[in-house]
Coordinates of C-alpha atoms in Angstrom, one line a residue:
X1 CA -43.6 5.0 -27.5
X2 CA -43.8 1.5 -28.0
X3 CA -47.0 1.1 -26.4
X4 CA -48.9 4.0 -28.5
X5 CA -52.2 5.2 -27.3
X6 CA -52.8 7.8 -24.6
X7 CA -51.0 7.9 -21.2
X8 CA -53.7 6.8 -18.5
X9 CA -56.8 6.7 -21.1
X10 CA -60.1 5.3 -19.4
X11 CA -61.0 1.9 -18.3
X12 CA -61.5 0.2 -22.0
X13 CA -64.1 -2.5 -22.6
X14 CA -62.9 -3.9 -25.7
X15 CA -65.6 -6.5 -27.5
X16 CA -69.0 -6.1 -28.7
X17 CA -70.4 -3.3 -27.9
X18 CA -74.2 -4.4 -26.2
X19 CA -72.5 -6.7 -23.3
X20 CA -70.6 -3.5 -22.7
X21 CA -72.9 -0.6 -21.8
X22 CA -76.3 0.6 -20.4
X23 CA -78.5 -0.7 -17.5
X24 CA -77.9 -4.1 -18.8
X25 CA -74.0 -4.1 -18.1
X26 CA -72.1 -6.7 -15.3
X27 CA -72.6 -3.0 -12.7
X28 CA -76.1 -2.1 -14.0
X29 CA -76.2 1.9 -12.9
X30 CA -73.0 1.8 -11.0
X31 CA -71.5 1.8 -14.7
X32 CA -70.6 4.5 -17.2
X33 CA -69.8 5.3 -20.5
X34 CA -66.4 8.1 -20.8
X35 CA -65.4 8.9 -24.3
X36 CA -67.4 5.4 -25.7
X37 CA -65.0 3.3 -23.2
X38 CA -67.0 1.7 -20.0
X39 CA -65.8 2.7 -16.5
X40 CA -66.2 1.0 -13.6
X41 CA -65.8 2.1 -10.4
X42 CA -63.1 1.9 -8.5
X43 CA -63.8 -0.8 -5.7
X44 CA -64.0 -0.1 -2.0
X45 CA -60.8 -0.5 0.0
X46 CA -58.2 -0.2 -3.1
X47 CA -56.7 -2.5 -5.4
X48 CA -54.5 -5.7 -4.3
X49 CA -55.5 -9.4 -4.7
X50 CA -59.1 -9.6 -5.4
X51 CA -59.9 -6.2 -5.4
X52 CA -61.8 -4.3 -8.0
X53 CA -62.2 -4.6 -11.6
X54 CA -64.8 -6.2 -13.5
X55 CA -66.9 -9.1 -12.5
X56 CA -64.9 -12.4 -11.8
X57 CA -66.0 -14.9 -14.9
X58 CA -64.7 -18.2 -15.7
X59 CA -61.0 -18.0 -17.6
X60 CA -60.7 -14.3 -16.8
X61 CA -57.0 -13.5 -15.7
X62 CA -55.6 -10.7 -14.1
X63 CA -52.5 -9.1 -15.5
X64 CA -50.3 -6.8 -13.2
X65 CA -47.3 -5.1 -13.9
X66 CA -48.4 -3.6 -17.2
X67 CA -47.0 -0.3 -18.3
X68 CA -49.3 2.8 -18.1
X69 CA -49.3 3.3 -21.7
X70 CA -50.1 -0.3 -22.3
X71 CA -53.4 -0.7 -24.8
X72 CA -55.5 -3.7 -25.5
X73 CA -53.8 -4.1 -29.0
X74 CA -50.7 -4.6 -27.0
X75 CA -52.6 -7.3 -24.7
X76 CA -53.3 -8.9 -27.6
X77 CA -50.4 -9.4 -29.2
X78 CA -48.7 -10.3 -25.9
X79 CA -51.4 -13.5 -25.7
X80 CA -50.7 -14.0 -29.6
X81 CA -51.6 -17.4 -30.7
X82 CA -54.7 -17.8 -27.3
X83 CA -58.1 -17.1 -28.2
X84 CA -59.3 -13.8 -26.1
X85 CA -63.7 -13.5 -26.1
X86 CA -64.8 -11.0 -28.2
X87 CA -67.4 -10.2 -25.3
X88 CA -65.6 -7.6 -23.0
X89 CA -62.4 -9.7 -23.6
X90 CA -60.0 -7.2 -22.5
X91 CA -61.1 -5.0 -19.4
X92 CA -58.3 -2.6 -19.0
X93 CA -58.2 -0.8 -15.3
X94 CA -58.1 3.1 -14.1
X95 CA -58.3 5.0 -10.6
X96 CA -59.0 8.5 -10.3
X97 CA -58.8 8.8 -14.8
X98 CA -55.3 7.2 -14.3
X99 CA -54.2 3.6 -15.4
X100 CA -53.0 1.3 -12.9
X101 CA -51.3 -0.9 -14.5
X102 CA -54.0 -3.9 -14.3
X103 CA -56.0 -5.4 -16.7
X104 CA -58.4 -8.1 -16.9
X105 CA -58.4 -10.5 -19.9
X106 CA -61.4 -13.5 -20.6
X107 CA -60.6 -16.3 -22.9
X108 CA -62.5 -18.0 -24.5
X109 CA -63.2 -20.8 -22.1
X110 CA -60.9 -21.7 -19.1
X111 CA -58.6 -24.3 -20.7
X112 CA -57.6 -21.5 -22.5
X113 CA -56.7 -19.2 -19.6
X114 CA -54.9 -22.3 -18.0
X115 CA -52.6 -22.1 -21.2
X116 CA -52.0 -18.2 -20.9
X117 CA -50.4 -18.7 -17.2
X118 CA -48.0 -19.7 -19.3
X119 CA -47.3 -15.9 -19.5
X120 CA -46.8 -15.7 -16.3
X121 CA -43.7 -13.4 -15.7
X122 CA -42.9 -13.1 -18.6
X123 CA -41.9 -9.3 -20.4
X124 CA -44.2 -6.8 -22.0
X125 CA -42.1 -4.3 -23.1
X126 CA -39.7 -3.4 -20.6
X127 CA -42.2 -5.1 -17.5
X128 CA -42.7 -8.6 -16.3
X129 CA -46.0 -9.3 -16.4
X130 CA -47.8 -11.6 -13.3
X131 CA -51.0 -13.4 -13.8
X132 CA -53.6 -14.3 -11.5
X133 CA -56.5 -16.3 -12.1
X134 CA -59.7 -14.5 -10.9

Protein backbone atom coordinates (compact mmCIF):
# COMPACT_ATOMS: atom_id res chain seq x y z
CA UNK A 1 0.00 0.00 0.00
CA UNK A 2 1.13 3.30 -0.58
CA UNK A 3 0.18 4.67 2.63
CA UNK A 4 2.01 1.75 4.82
CA UNK A 5 1.08 1.57 8.42
CA UNK A 6 -1.89 -0.32 9.82
CA UNK A 7 -5.42 -0.04 8.55
CA UNK A 8 -7.49 2.02 11.20
CA UNK A 9 -4.51 2.28 13.88
CA UNK A 10 -5.43 4.56 16.95
CA UNK A 11 -5.71 8.18 17.19
CA UNK A 12 -1.75 9.17 16.96
CA UNK A 13 -0.33 12.13 18.78
CA UNK A 14 2.78 12.63 17.04
CA UNK A 15 5.38 15.27 18.85
CA UNK A 16 6.97 15.28 22.10
CA UNK A 17 5.92 13.05 24.18
CA UNK A 18 5.05 15.25 27.82
CA UNK A 19 2.41 17.66 25.91
CA UNK A 20 0.91 14.35 24.90
CA UNK A 21 -0.11 12.22 27.83
CA UNK A 22 -1.16 12.04 31.57
CA UNK A 23 -3.40 14.23 33.73
CA UNK A 24 -1.61 17.15 32.23
CA UNK A 25 -2.90 16.54 28.55
CA UNK A 26 -5.47 19.20 26.44
CA UNK A 27 -8.52 16.33 28.01
CA UNK A 28 -6.91 15.87 31.47
CA UNK A 29 -8.72 12.24 32.59
CA UNK A 30 -10.98 12.08 29.60
CA UNK A 31 -7.69 11.05 27.76
CA UNK A 32 -5.82 7.76 27.19
CA UNK A 33 -2.86 6.22 26.25
CA UNK A 34 -3.57 2.83 23.57
CA UNK A 35 -0.47 1.14 22.40
CA UNK A 36 1.82 4.58 23.34
CA UNK A 37 -0.61 6.67 20.90
CA UNK A 38 -3.15 9.26 22.78
CA UNK A 39 -6.90 8.72 22.23
CA UNK A 40 -9.34 11.04 22.59
CA UNK A 41 -12.71 10.53 22.77
CA UNK A 42 -14.93 10.65 20.35
CA UNK A 43 -17.06 13.91 20.72
CA UNK A 44 -20.80 14.05 21.46
CA UNK A 45 -23.16 14.26 18.48
CA UNK A 46 -20.55 12.83 15.76
CA UNK A 47 -18.10 14.27 13.53
CA UNK A 48 -19.00 17.11 10.84
CA UNK A 49 -17.78 20.78 10.88
CA UNK A 50 -16.49 21.56 14.31
CA UNK A 51 -16.99 18.38 15.80
CA UNK A 52 -14.55 16.42 17.81
CA UNK A 53 -10.89 16.05 17.76
CA UNK A 54 -8.35 17.72 19.67
CA UNK A 55 -8.51 21.06 21.20
CA UNK A 56 -8.95 24.04 18.56
CA UNK A 57 -5.30 25.98 18.76
CA UNK A 58 -4.16 28.82 16.76
CA UNK A 59 -2.86 27.48 12.93
CA UNK A 60 -4.37 24.03 13.54
CA UNK A 61 -6.15 22.79 10.26
CA UNK A 62 -8.44 20.16 9.75
CA UNK A 63 -7.82 17.74 6.93
CA UNK A 64 -10.82 15.57 5.49
CA UNK A 65 -10.82 13.16 2.91
CA UNK A 66 -7.77 11.26 3.93
CA UNK A 67 -7.50 7.62 3.15
CA UNK A 68 -7.84 5.18 6.05
CA UNK A 69 -4.45 3.90 5.79
CA UNK A 70 -3.08 7.42 5.75
CA UNK A 71 -0.11 7.97 8.60
CA UNK A 72 1.40 11.09 9.85
CA UNK A 73 4.70 10.44 7.79
CA UNK A 74 2.28 10.71 4.84
CA UNK A 75 0.88 14.14 6.34
CA UNK A 76 4.08 15.22 6.33
CA UNK A 77 5.23 14.80 3.25
CA UNK A 78 2.01 16.02 1.82
CA UNK A 79 2.76 19.62 3.78
CA UNK A 80 6.50 19.17 2.49
CA UNK A 81 8.32 22.42 2.55
CA UNK A 82 5.56 24.05 5.86
CA UNK A 83 6.82 23.90 9.17
CA UNK A 84 4.36 21.32 11.29
CA UNK A 85 4.94 21.95 15.59
CA UNK A 86 6.77 19.30 17.02
CA UNK A 87 4.21 19.58 20.03
CA UNK A 88 1.23 17.30 19.10
CA UNK A 89 1.66 18.58 15.46
CA UNK A 90 -0.20 15.94 13.81
CA UNK A 91 -3.39 14.62 15.74
CA UNK A 92 -4.66 11.88 13.56
CA UNK A 93 -8.63 10.87 14.24
CA UNK A 94 -10.43 7.34 15.17
CA UNK A 95 -14.21 6.31 16.16
CA UNK A 96 -14.97 3.10 17.58
CA UNK A 97 -10.66 1.92 16.93
CA UNK A 98 -11.39 2.87 13.34
CA UNK A 99 -9.86 5.81 11.31
CA UNK A 100 -12.11 8.38 9.90
CA UNK A 101 -10.41 9.81 7.68
CA UNK A 102 -9.65 13.26 9.57
CA UNK A 103 -6.75 14.56 11.01
CA UNK A 104 -5.69 17.62 12.72
CA UNK A 105 -2.42 19.27 11.83
CA UNK A 106 -0.70 22.56 13.96
CA UNK A 107 1.85 24.67 12.38
CA UNK A 108 4.06 26.38 13.65
CA UNK A 109 2.30 29.67 13.98
CA UNK A 110 -0.85 30.73 11.89
CA UNK A 111 0.83 32.47 8.93
CA UNK A 112 2.00 29.20 8.33
CA UNK A 113 -1.43 27.33 8.28
CA UNK A 114 -2.67 30.29 6.07
CA UNK A 115 0.05 29.03 3.54
CA UNK A 116 -0.98 25.24 3.82
CA UNK A 117 -4.72 26.14 2.62
CA UNK A 118 -2.94 26.29 -0.21
CA UNK A 119 -3.48 22.39 -0.03
CA UNK A 120 -6.70 22.78 -0.17
CA UNK A 121 -8.18 20.09 -2.63
CA UNK A 122 -5.49 19.02 -3.61
CA UNK A 123 -4.54 14.86 -3.94
CA UNK A 124 -3.08 12.61 -1.40
CA UNK A 125 -2.77 9.57 -3.00
CA UNK A 126 -5.77 8.76 -4.82
CA UNK A 127 -8.10 11.47 -2.48
CA UNK A 128 -8.59 15.14 -2.57
CA UNK A 129 -7.87 16.45 0.47
CA UNK A 130 -10.20 19.63 2.07
CA UNK A 131 -8.96 21.92 4.66
CA UNK A 132 -10.60 23.78 7.29
CA UNK A 133 -9.25 26.12 9.56
CA UNK A 134 -10.22 25.25 13.21
Amino acid sequence: SPYGGAMGGPMGCYGAPPACGGPGGPYGSMQQRVDGHLVYPPAPGGGGLGGGGPPHKPGTLRMRGLPFRATADDIYRFFLGLQISGNNGIVLGQRDGRATGEAWVTFTSPAEAQRAMSKNNTNLGSRYIELFAT
